[in-house]
Amino acid sequence: MRRLSVVFVACAALLSGCLGGDVSRVKESRMKGWPDFTVGQLLGTRKACSSTEWKSFTDTRDRKVVEYSCDYAPGTAYLKAKHVEDMEEARKHREASLADLVKSAEYDQERIALAQAKVRGQLEGSAELEGQLEGLKVDVQRLQQLSKNSTCRDLDKNQFNHPQVVRFLQELTKACDDGSASRDPDFGRSVELTKVRAISWARQTLPSLESGLARQETTGLESAMREVQQLTEYAEKNKASRERLAPQRQAEHEARMARLERRGTNFEKVREVSQWAVQEQGPVYLGSRVDLVFSDGVLEQPVEADFVFTHASRDSADLHAIYQIVLDQTWSLYGKKQ
């Protein structure tokens, strides 16, 4: 982390008023844009500062520099609370990431189960078609045995399998049920005609049932079984991938949480700093920055004069949204190369 390089010069003149003179000149000066207040009035007693410090030193360019610093309490409190939130969020992210691996396995199994159900459906469909086909073949054999001399017992609908064949025989069985068959001299002829019509329909229907069964077995069933095989192979590959990724993800999360914990443990405070070069014609404003002070270094974020002095003129103990943005951006840089 970078630090502002300065050479601090002990001011023995502290007793003689040297320090007080430079600092006083800065405090009594006014910033452009805030003419109604001196610098000392703006920065001296801010509610947001738990402590302030003014000091004078000579920098590496042999300039007399006065530095003001404020331990910015709202920022410190915000980042300490943010550390707790960051840790909790990281824990949730770790748990969710590892849970995703479990969900991935469950999803693979669900897809396989659906494909297997499709296979069962195809098998059931094939069995149904095969049953219709065989039943219709039996019906044709029974229809061929009918003649003009057939009795109502030969026309019993319970002897036939296919619903359409039963519908062909419906008028005949109705006549049998109400007794009119025995009184109808043309009943035998009606049986012969119905027989011809039913057999003709059955012979036209049998090929379509046979081709439908063939398609069901060669296209639908084979496709469903191939899908089960492909999904099973895919699931095995995913399983191997998960077994490889699980420890890797765990290590990544642990490393992230360790970095976050180190950041929170090492964090000390937010410090706001402004500097002036003291020249014969008067103080010259050099700039301001926000420091995040850690036990293992300092993160420095330069800010505009307006950022510091507008906040100071409002004299609020609350953390402004723009200040929060600066803190968030700088906070995220901890542990990264600058």
mmCIF file of C-alpha atoms in Angstrom:
data_model
loop_
_atom_site.group_PDB
_atom_site.id
_atom_site.type_symbol
_atom_site.label_atom_id
_atom_site.label_comp_id
_atom_site.label_asym_id
_atom_site.label_seq_id
_atom_site.Cartn_x
_atom_site.Cartn_y
_atom_site.Cartn_z
ATOM 1 C CA MET A 1 0.000 0.000 0.000
ATOM 2 C CA ARG A 2 1.249 3.417 -0.787
ATOM 3 C CA ARG A 3 1.971 5.946 1.906
ATOM 4 C CA LEU A 4 2.515 9.599 1.510
ATOM 5 C CA SER A 5 6.252 10.042 1.847
ATOM 6 C CA VAL A 6 7.118 12.889 4.122
ATOM 7 C CA VAL A 7 10.039 13.843 6.172
ATOM 8 C CA PHE A 8 8.917 14.967 9.558
ATOM 9 C CA VAL A 9 11.100 17.669 11.000
ATOM 10 C CA ALA A 10 10.998 18.193 14.697
ATOM 11 C CA CYS A 11 10.056 21.766 15.267
ATOM 12 C CA ALA A 12 11.992 22.909 18.236
ATOM 13 C CA ALA A 13 10.412 26.214 17.492
ATOM 14 C CA LEU A 14 7.205 24.756 18.951
ATOM 15 C CA LEU A 15 8.118 26.580 22.101
ATOM 16 C CA SER A 16 8.916 29.746 20.162
ATOM 17 C CA GLY A 17 5.702 29.704 18.131
ATOM 18 C CA CYS A 18 7.015 28.364 14.782
ATOM 19 C CA LEU A 19 4.451 25.567 14.590
ATOM 20 C CA GLY A 20 1.730 27.728 15.944
ATOM 21 C CA GLY A 21 2.567 30.389 13.365
ATOM 22 C CA ASP A 22 2.253 28.143 10.290
ATOM 23 C CA VAL A 23 -0.801 26.366 11.623
ATOM 24 C CA SER A 24 -2.400 29.650 12.644
ATOM 25 C CA ARG A 25 -1.845 31.131 9.197
ATOM 26 C CA VAL A 26 -3.636 28.152 7.647
ATOM 27 C CA LYS A 27 -6.463 28.231 10.173
ATOM 28 C CA GLU A 28 -6.994 31.945 9.570
ATOM 29 C CA SER A 29 -7.000 31.575 5.769
ATOM 30 C CA ARG A 30 -10.152 31.089 3.704
ATOM 31 C CA MET A 31 -10.878 28.573 0.976
ATOM 32 C CA LYS A 32 -12.178 29.710 -2.382
ATOM 33 C CA GLY A 33 -15.828 28.755 -2.495
ATOM 34 C CA TRP A 34 -16.314 29.060 1.265
ATOM 35 C CA PRO A 35 -15.575 32.747 1.940
ATOM 36 C CA ASP A 36 -17.838 32.999 4.974
ATOM 37 C CA PHE A 37 -15.631 30.754 7.106
ATOM 38 C CA THR A 38 -11.956 30.516 7.909
ATOM 39 C CA VAL A 39 -10.335 27.109 7.492
ATOM 40 C CA GLY A 40 -10.136 26.854 11.272
ATOM 41 C CA GLN A 41 -13.849 27.531 11.622
ATOM 42 C CA LEU A 42 -14.712 24.914 9.019
ATOM 43 C CA LEU A 43 -12.446 22.149 10.287
ATOM 44 C CA GLY A 44 -11.780 22.937 13.904
ATOM 45 C CA THR A 45 -14.770 21.494 15.769
ATOM 46 C CA ARG A 46 -16.566 19.107 13.418
ATOM 47 C CA LYS A 47 -19.168 16.786 14.920
ATOM 48 C CA ALA A 48 -18.010 13.944 12.670
ATOM 49 C CA CYS A 49 -14.432 14.032 13.998
ATOM 50 C CA SER A 50 -13.699 12.009 17.108
ATOM 51 C CA SER A 51 -10.341 13.826 17.202
ATOM 52 C CA THR A 52 -8.436 16.302 15.059
ATOM 53 C CA GLU A 53 -4.765 17.149 14.703
ATOM 54 C CA TRP A 54 -2.838 20.017 13.115
ATOM 55 C CA LYS A 55 0.859 19.609 12.469
ATOM 56 C CA SER A 56 3.622 21.237 10.484
ATOM 57 C CA PHE A 57 6.525 19.575 8.710
ATOM 58 C CA THR A 58 8.919 19.976 5.828
ATOM 59 C CA ASP A 59 8.295 17.613 2.941
ATOM 60 C CA THR A 60 10.746 16.000 0.520
ATOM 61 C CA ARG A 61 10.527 19.069 -1.739
ATOM 62 C CA ASP A 62 11.651 21.280 1.140
ATOM 63 C CA ARG A 63 8.251 22.889 1.460
ATOM 64 C CA LYS A 64 6.699 23.937 4.745
ATOM 65 C CA VAL A 65 3.500 21.937 4.947
ATOM 66 C CA VAL A 66 0.637 22.164 7.400
ATOM 67 C CA GLU A 67 -1.488 19.061 7.648
ATOM 68 C CA TYR A 68 -4.927 18.742 9.145
ATOM 69 C CA SER A 69 -6.287 15.320 10.009
ATOM 70 C CA CYS A 70 -9.649 14.203 11.346
ATOM 71 C CA ASP A 71 -10.465 10.762 12.676
ATOM 72 C CA TYR A 72 -13.759 10.452 10.835
ATOM 73 C CA ALA A 73 -16.062 8.611 13.254
ATOM 74 C CA PRO A 74 -19.094 7.976 10.954
ATOM 75 C CA GLY A 75 -16.817 6.411 8.355
ATOM 76 C CA THR A 76 -15.078 4.235 10.932
ATOM 77 C CA ALA A 77 -18.396 3.026 12.340
ATOM 78 C CA TYR A 78 -19.732 2.364 8.837
ATOM 79 C CA LEU A 79 -16.780 0.218 7.768
ATOM 80 C CA LYS A 80 -16.803 -1.779 10.993
ATOM 81 C CA ALA A 81 -20.477 -2.553 10.437
ATOM 82 C CA LYS A 82 -19.748 -3.278 6.775
ATOM 83 C CA HIS A 83 -17.116 -5.818 7.798
ATOM 84 C CA VAL A 84 -19.767 -7.791 9.707
ATOM 85 C CA GLU A 85 -22.101 -7.624 6.687
ATOM 86 C CA ASP A 86 -19.306 -8.631 4.302
ATOM 87 C CA MET A 87 -18.451 -11.679 6.396
ATOM 88 C CA GLU A 88 -22.087 -12.762 6.574
ATOM 89 C CA GLU A 89 -22.532 -12.263 2.836
ATOM 90 C CA ALA A 90 -19.367 -14.256 2.140
ATOM 91 C CA ARG A 91 -20.609 -17.115 4.332
ATOM 92 C CA LYS A 92 -23.954 -17.142 2.514
ATOM 93 C CA HIS A 93 -22.195 -17.052 -0.854
ATOM 94 C CA ARG A 94 -20.006 -19.989 0.155
ATOM 95 C CA GLU A 95 -22.998 -22.026 1.296
ATOM 96 C CA ALA A 96 -24.967 -21.140 -1.855
ATOM 97 C CA SER A 97 -22.038 -22.012 -4.105
ATOM 98 C CA LEU A 98 -21.578 -25.419 -2.504
ATOM 99 C CA ALA A 99 -25.353 -25.957 -2.495
ATOM 100 C CA ASP A 100 -25.346 -25.316 -6.235
ATOM 101 C CA LEU A 101 -23.183 -28.390 -6.684
ATOM 102 C CA VAL A 102 -25.748 -30.465 -4.792
ATOM 103 C CA LYS A 103 -28.601 -28.943 -6.819
ATOM 104 C CA SER A 104 -26.710 -29.744 -10.006
ATOM 105 C CA ALA A 105 -26.572 -33.414 -9.023
ATOM 106 C CA GLU A 106 -30.270 -33.398 -8.117
ATOM 107 C CA TYR A 107 -31.137 -31.724 -11.416
ATOM 108 C CA ASP A 108 -29.230 -34.380 -13.363
ATOM 109 C CA GLN A 109 -31.130 -37.130 -11.549
ATOM 110 C CA GLU A 110 -34.449 -35.378 -12.156
ATOM 111 C CA ARG A 111 -33.738 -35.221 -15.891
ATOM 112 C CA ILE A 112 -32.832 -38.915 -15.938
ATOM 113 C CA ALA A 113 -36.026 -39.753 -14.026
ATOM 114 C CA LEU A 114 -38.128 -37.793 -16.537
ATOM 115 C CA ALA A 115 -36.445 -39.573 -19.439
ATOM 116 C CA GLN A 116 -37.035 -42.945 -17.762
ATOM 117 C CA ALA A 117 -40.686 -42.000 -17.291
ATOM 118 C CA LYS A 118 -40.824 -41.251 -21.009
ATOM 119 C CA VAL A 119 -39.437 -44.730 -21.716
ATOM 120 C CA ARG A 120 -42.118 -46.249 -19.490
ATOM 121 C CA GLY A 121 -44.727 -44.205 -21.341
ATOM 122 C CA GLN A 122 -43.439 -45.456 -24.673
ATOM 123 C CA LEU A 123 -43.481 -49.045 -23.411
ATOM 124 C CA GLU A 124 -47.017 -48.621 -22.118
ATOM 125 C CA GLY A 125 -48.039 -47.065 -25.439
ATOM 126 C CA SER A 126 -46.494 -49.956 -27.324
ATOM 127 C CA ALA A 127 -48.238 -52.453 -25.077
ATOM 128 C CA GLU A 128 -51.556 -50.683 -25.630
ATOM 129 C CA LEU A 129 -51.119 -50.673 -29.415
ATOM 130 C CA GLU A 130 -50.035 -54.292 -29.367
ATOM 131 C CA GLY A 131 -53.107 -55.172 -27.291
ATOM 132 C CA GLN A 132 -55.373 -53.360 -29.760
ATOM 133 C CA LEU A 133 -53.689 -55.126 -32.669
ATOM 134 C CA GLU A 134 -53.956 -58.584 -31.169
ATOM 135 C CA GLY A 135 -57.512 -57.925 -29.982
ATOM 136 C CA LEU A 136 -58.584 -56.803 -33.435
ATOM 137 C CA LYS A 137 -57.050 -59.930 -34.998
ATOM 138 C CA VAL A 138 -59.074 -62.071 -32.603
ATOM 139 C CA ASP A 139 -62.191 -60.035 -33.454
ATOM 140 C CA VAL A 140 -61.647 -60.713 -37.180
ATOM 141 C CA GLN A 141 -61.455 -64.447 -36.488
ATOM 142 C CA ARG A 142 -64.703 -64.307 -34.530
ATOM 143 C CA LEU A 143 -66.391 -62.155 -37.161
ATOM 144 C CA GLN A 144 -65.450 -64.699 -39.838
ATOM 145 C CA GLN A 145 -67.299 -67.354 -37.885
ATOM 146 C CA LEU A 146 -70.553 -65.401 -38.039
ATOM 147 C CA SER A 147 -73.213 -66.435 -40.564
ATOM 148 C CA LYS A 148 -76.884 -65.900 -41.268
ATOM 149 C CA ASN A 149 -77.547 -68.753 -38.895
ATOM 150 C CA SER A 150 -75.642 -67.167 -35.995
ATOM 151 C CA THR A 151 -77.553 -66.749 -32.748
ATOM 152 C CA CYS A 152 -77.620 -63.832 -30.346
ATOM 153 C CA ARG A 153 -75.149 -65.733 -28.184
ATOM 154 C CA ASP A 154 -72.618 -65.473 -31.076
ATOM 155 C CA LEU A 155 -73.138 -61.691 -31.118
ATOM 156 C CA ASP A 156 -72.464 -61.119 -27.404
ATOM 157 C CA LYS A 157 -70.431 -57.875 -27.295
ATOM 158 C CA ASN A 158 -68.343 -59.165 -24.388
ATOM 159 C CA GLN A 159 -66.707 -61.623 -26.809
ATOM 160 C CA PHE A 160 -65.223 -58.805 -28.889
ATOM 161 C CA ASN A 161 -62.269 -56.556 -28.011
ATOM 162 C CA HIS A 162 -62.159 -53.482 -30.211
ATOM 163 C CA PRO A 163 -64.724 -50.729 -29.439
ATOM 164 C CA GLN A 164 -65.365 -50.083 -33.143
ATOM 165 C CA VAL A 165 -66.238 -53.731 -33.734
ATOM 166 C CA VAL A 166 -68.654 -53.565 -30.812
ATOM 167 C CA ARG A 167 -70.259 -50.470 -32.386
ATOM 168 C CA PHE A 168 -70.706 -52.369 -35.697
ATOM 169 C CA LEU A 169 -72.631 -55.056 -33.805
ATOM 170 C CA GLN A 170 -74.608 -52.559 -31.719
ATOM 171 C CA GLU A 171 -77.875 -52.697 -33.725
ATOM 172 C CA LEU A 172 -77.795 -56.508 -33.786
ATOM 173 C CA THR A 173 -77.185 -56.837 -30.051
ATOM 174 C CA LYS A 174 -79.944 -54.296 -29.386
ATOM 175 C CA ALA A 175 -82.347 -56.427 -31.378
ATOM 176 C CA CYS A 176 -81.226 -59.426 -29.356
ATOM 177 C CA ASP A 177 -81.766 -57.581 -26.090
ATOM 178 C CA ASP A 178 -85.298 -56.413 -26.902
ATOM 179 C CA GLY A 179 -86.303 -59.751 -28.476
ATOM 180 C CA SER A 180 -86.996 -58.359 -31.943
ATOM 181 C CA ALA A 181 -84.223 -60.495 -33.478
ATOM 182 C CA SER A 182 -86.274 -63.651 -33.166
ATOM 183 C CA ARG A 183 -89.195 -61.999 -34.964
ATOM 184 C CA ASP A 184 -87.147 -60.438 -37.788
ATOM 185 C CA PRO A 185 -86.957 -62.724 -40.877
ATOM 186 C CA ASP A 186 -84.087 -60.632 -42.246
ATOM 187 C CA PHE A 187 -81.985 -60.813 -39.041
ATOM 188 C CA GLY A 188 -79.628 -63.408 -40.557
ATOM 189 C CA ARG A 189 -79.082 -61.206 -43.599
ATOM 190 C CA SER A 190 -78.320 -58.238 -41.290
ATOM 191 C CA VAL A 191 -75.706 -60.372 -39.546
ATOM 192 C CA GLU A 192 -74.042 -61.175 -42.868
ATOM 193 C CA LEU A 193 -73.962 -57.504 -43.930
ATOM 194 C CA THR A 194 -72.604 -56.366 -40.562
ATOM 195 C CA LYS A 195 -69.963 -59.080 -40.713
ATOM 196 C CA VAL A 196 -68.765 -57.892 -44.137
ATOM 197 C CA ARG A 197 -68.639 -54.255 -43.069
ATOM 198 C CA ALA A 198 -66.813 -54.996 -39.795
ATOM 199 C CA ILE A 199 -64.222 -57.285 -41.423
ATOM 200 C CA SER A 200 -63.617 -54.741 -44.191
ATOM 201 C CA TRP A 201 -62.993 -52.004 -41.636
ATOM 202 C CA ALA A 202 -60.742 -54.286 -39.547
ATOM 203 C CA ARG A 203 -58.583 -55.237 -42.538
ATOM 204 C CA GLN A 204 -58.097 -51.543 -43.351
ATOM 205 C CA THR A 205 -57.259 -50.743 -39.716
ATOM 206 C CA LEU A 206 -54.831 -53.595 -38.999
ATOM 207 C CA PRO A 207 -52.005 -52.227 -41.224
ATOM 208 C CA SER A 208 -52.175 -48.793 -39.585
ATOM 209 C CA LEU A 209 -52.015 -50.366 -36.129
ATOM 210 C CA GLU A 210 -49.052 -52.491 -37.213
ATOM 211 C CA SER A 211 -47.186 -49.492 -38.660
ATOM 212 C CA GLY A 212 -48.046 -47.409 -35.578
ATOM 213 C CA LEU A 213 -46.637 -50.108 -33.313
ATOM 214 C CA ALA A 214 -43.483 -50.303 -35.443
ATOM 215 C CA ARG A 215 -43.001 -46.530 -35.246
ATOM 216 C CA GLN A 216 -43.607 -46.585 -31.524
ATOM 217 C CA GLU A 217 -40.947 -49.233 -30.999
ATOM 218 C CA THR A 218 -38.355 -48.029 -33.526
ATOM 219 C CA THR A 219 -38.735 -44.273 -33.194
ATOM 220 C CA GLY A 220 -40.371 -43.256 -29.931
ATOM 221 C CA LEU A 221 -39.012 -45.996 -27.701
ATOM 222 C CA GLU A 222 -35.509 -46.020 -29.164
ATOM 223 C CA SER A 223 -35.336 -42.219 -28.930
ATOM 224 C CA ALA A 224 -36.463 -42.261 -25.292
ATOM 225 C CA MET A 225 -33.962 -44.978 -24.377
ATOM 226 C CA ARG A 226 -31.179 -43.102 -26.186
ATOM 227 C CA GLU A 227 -32.073 -39.973 -24.201
ATOM 228 C CA VAL A 228 -31.771 -41.904 -20.929
ATOM 229 C CA GLN A 229 -28.343 -43.163 -21.955
ATOM 230 C CA GLN A 230 -27.142 -39.691 -22.995
ATOM 231 C CA LEU A 231 -28.403 -38.061 -19.803
ATOM 232 C CA THR A 232 -26.797 -40.787 -17.700
ATOM 233 C CA GLU A 233 -23.443 -40.242 -19.401
ATOM 234 C CA TYR A 234 -23.832 -36.463 -19.014
ATOM 235 C CA ALA A 235 -24.614 -36.911 -15.305
ATOM 236 C CA GLU A 236 -21.467 -39.001 -14.843
ATOM 237 C CA LYS A 237 -19.357 -36.273 -16.451
ATOM 238 C CA ASN A 238 -21.012 -33.655 -14.247
ATOM 239 C CA LYS A 239 -20.343 -35.777 -11.196
ATOM 240 C CA ALA A 240 -16.643 -35.963 -12.038
ATOM 241 C CA SER A 241 -16.605 -32.205 -12.628
ATOM 242 C CA ARG A 242 -18.327 -31.538 -9.291
ATOM 243 C CA GLU A 243 -15.896 -33.767 -7.445
ATOM 244 C CA ARG A 244 -13.072 -31.742 -8.956
ATOM 245 C CA LEU A 245 -14.690 -28.349 -8.377
ATOM 246 C CA ALA A 246 -15.931 -28.860 -4.807
ATOM 247 C CA PRO A 247 -12.531 -28.674 -3.050
ATOM 248 C CA GLN A 248 -11.430 -25.908 -5.414
ATOM 249 C CA ARG A 249 -14.464 -23.785 -4.604
ATOM 250 C CA GLN A 250 -14.094 -24.517 -0.921
ATOM 251 C CA ALA A 251 -10.467 -23.346 -0.995
ATOM 252 C CA GLU A 252 -11.416 -20.171 -2.904
ATOM 253 C CA HIS A 253 -14.135 -19.308 -0.419
ATOM 254 C CA GLU A 254 -11.882 -19.978 2.538
ATOM 255 C CA ALA A 255 -9.190 -17.735 1.038
ATOM 256 C CA ARG A 256 -11.738 -14.962 0.438
ATOM 257 C CA MET A 257 -13.107 -15.207 3.960
ATOM 258 C CA ALA A 258 -9.592 -15.169 5.383
ATOM 259 C CA ARG A 259 -8.843 -11.969 3.436
ATOM 260 C CA LEU A 260 -12.076 -10.368 4.638
ATOM 261 C CA GLU A 261 -11.343 -11.403 8.224
ATOM 262 C CA ARG A 262 -7.827 -10.014 7.971
ATOM 263 C CA ARG A 263 -9.173 -6.734 6.597
ATOM 264 C CA GLY A 264 -11.698 -6.393 9.406
ATOM 265 C CA THR A 265 -9.209 -7.345 12.109
ATOM 266 C CA ASN A 266 -6.521 -4.961 10.845
ATOM 267 C CA PHE A 267 -8.833 -2.023 10.227
ATOM 268 C CA GLU A 268 -8.382 0.825 12.680
ATOM 269 C CA LYS A 269 -10.071 3.992 11.473
ATOM 270 C CA VAL A 270 -11.017 6.400 8.685
ATOM 271 C CA ARG A 271 -8.843 9.485 8.597
ATOM 272 C CA GLU A 272 -9.498 12.598 6.537
ATOM 273 C CA VAL A 273 -6.385 14.614 5.621
ATOM 274 C CA SER A 274 -5.904 18.055 4.057
ATOM 275 C CA GLN A 275 -2.604 19.858 3.401
ATOM 276 C CA TRP A 276 -1.387 23.360 2.661
ATOM 277 C CA ALA A 277 2.024 24.647 1.626
ATOM 278 C CA VAL A 278 2.919 27.698 3.672
ATOM 279 C CA GLN A 279 4.475 30.386 1.479
ATOM 280 C CA GLU A 280 5.336 34.021 2.081
ATOM 281 C CA GLN A 281 2.250 35.247 0.247
ATOM 282 C CA GLY A 282 0.046 32.898 2.228
ATOM 283 C CA PRO A 283 -1.054 29.234 2.476
ATOM 284 C CA VAL A 284 -1.597 27.333 -0.777
ATOM 285 C CA TYR A 285 -4.035 24.437 -0.668
ATOM 286 C CA LEU A 286 -2.304 21.219 -1.834
ATOM 287 C CA GLY A 287 -5.122 18.719 -1.675
ATOM 288 C CA SER A 288 -7.134 16.336 0.460
ATOM 289 C CA ARG A 289 -7.542 12.614 0.781
ATOM 290 C CA VAL A 290 -9.394 9.990 2.759
ATOM 291 C CA ASP A 291 -7.213 7.375 4.453
ATOM 292 C CA LEU A 292 -8.315 3.955 5.560
ATOM 293 C CA VAL A 293 -5.867 3.123 8.310
ATOM 294 C CA PHE A 294 -5.000 -0.528 8.920
ATOM 295 C CA SER A 295 -2.438 -2.027 11.254
ATOM 296 C CA ASP A 296 -0.582 -3.289 8.176
ATOM 297 C CA GLY A 297 -0.803 -0.178 6.004
ATOM 298 C CA VAL A 298 -2.897 2.710 4.759
ATOM 299 C CA LEU A 299 -5.177 2.982 1.742
ATOM 300 C CA GLU A 300 -5.227 6.562 0.452
ATOM 301 C CA GLN A 301 -7.998 7.974 -1.719
ATOM 302 C CA PRO A 302 -7.508 11.528 -3.089
ATOM 303 C CA VAL A 303 -10.657 13.674 -2.961
ATOM 304 C CA GLU A 304 -11.624 17.110 -4.203
ATOM 305 C CA ALA A 305 -11.689 20.153 -1.918
ATOM 306 C CA ASP A 306 -15.451 20.310 -2.334
ATOM 307 C CA PHE A 307 -15.724 16.813 -0.868
ATOM 308 C CA VAL A 308 -14.048 17.865 2.384
ATOM 309 C CA PHE A 309 -15.162 21.433 2.853
ATOM 310 C CA THR A 310 -18.786 21.002 1.805
ATOM 311 C CA HIS A 311 -19.123 18.182 4.340
ATOM 312 C CA ALA A 312 -17.338 20.299 6.916
ATOM 313 C CA SER A 313 -19.607 23.299 6.307
ATOM 314 C CA ARG A 314 -22.677 21.127 6.933
ATOM 315 C CA ASP A 315 -21.108 19.947 10.200
ATOM 316 C CA SER A 316 -23.135 16.727 10.339
ATOM 317 C CA ALA A 317 -22.316 13.593 12.267
ATOM 318 C CA ASP A 318 -24.131 11.490 9.668
ATOM 319 C CA LEU A 319 -22.363 9.671 6.835
ATOM 320 C CA HIS A 320 -23.202 11.230 3.483
ATOM 321 C CA ALA A 321 -23.997 8.930 0.550
ATOM 322 C CA ILE A 322 -21.090 10.268 -1.537
ATOM 323 C CA TYR A 323 -18.703 9.715 1.361
ATOM 324 C CA GLN A 324 -20.000 6.155 1.609
ATOM 325 C CA ILE A 325 -19.241 5.557 -2.070
ATOM 326 C CA VAL A 326 -15.640 6.703 -1.588
ATOM 327 C CA LEU A 327 -15.274 4.442 1.446
ATOM 328 C CA ASP A 328 -16.747 1.437 -0.402
ATOM 329 C CA GLN A 329 -14.399 1.891 -3.356
ATOM 330 C CA THR A 330 -11.330 2.242 -1.160
ATOM 331 C CA TRP A 331 -12.389 -0.571 1.191
ATOM 332 C CA SER A 332 -12.547 -2.969 -1.753
ATOM 333 C CA LEU A 333 -8.865 -2.296 -2.587
ATOM 334 C CA TYR A 334 -7.532 -3.911 0.580
ATOM 335 C CA GLY A 335 -5.124 -6.722 -0.201
ATOM 336 C CA LYS A 336 -4.882 -5.829 -3.872
ATOM 337 C CA LYS A 337 -1.749 -4.479 -5.533
ATOM 338 C CA GLN A 338 -1.774 -0.724 -5.758
#
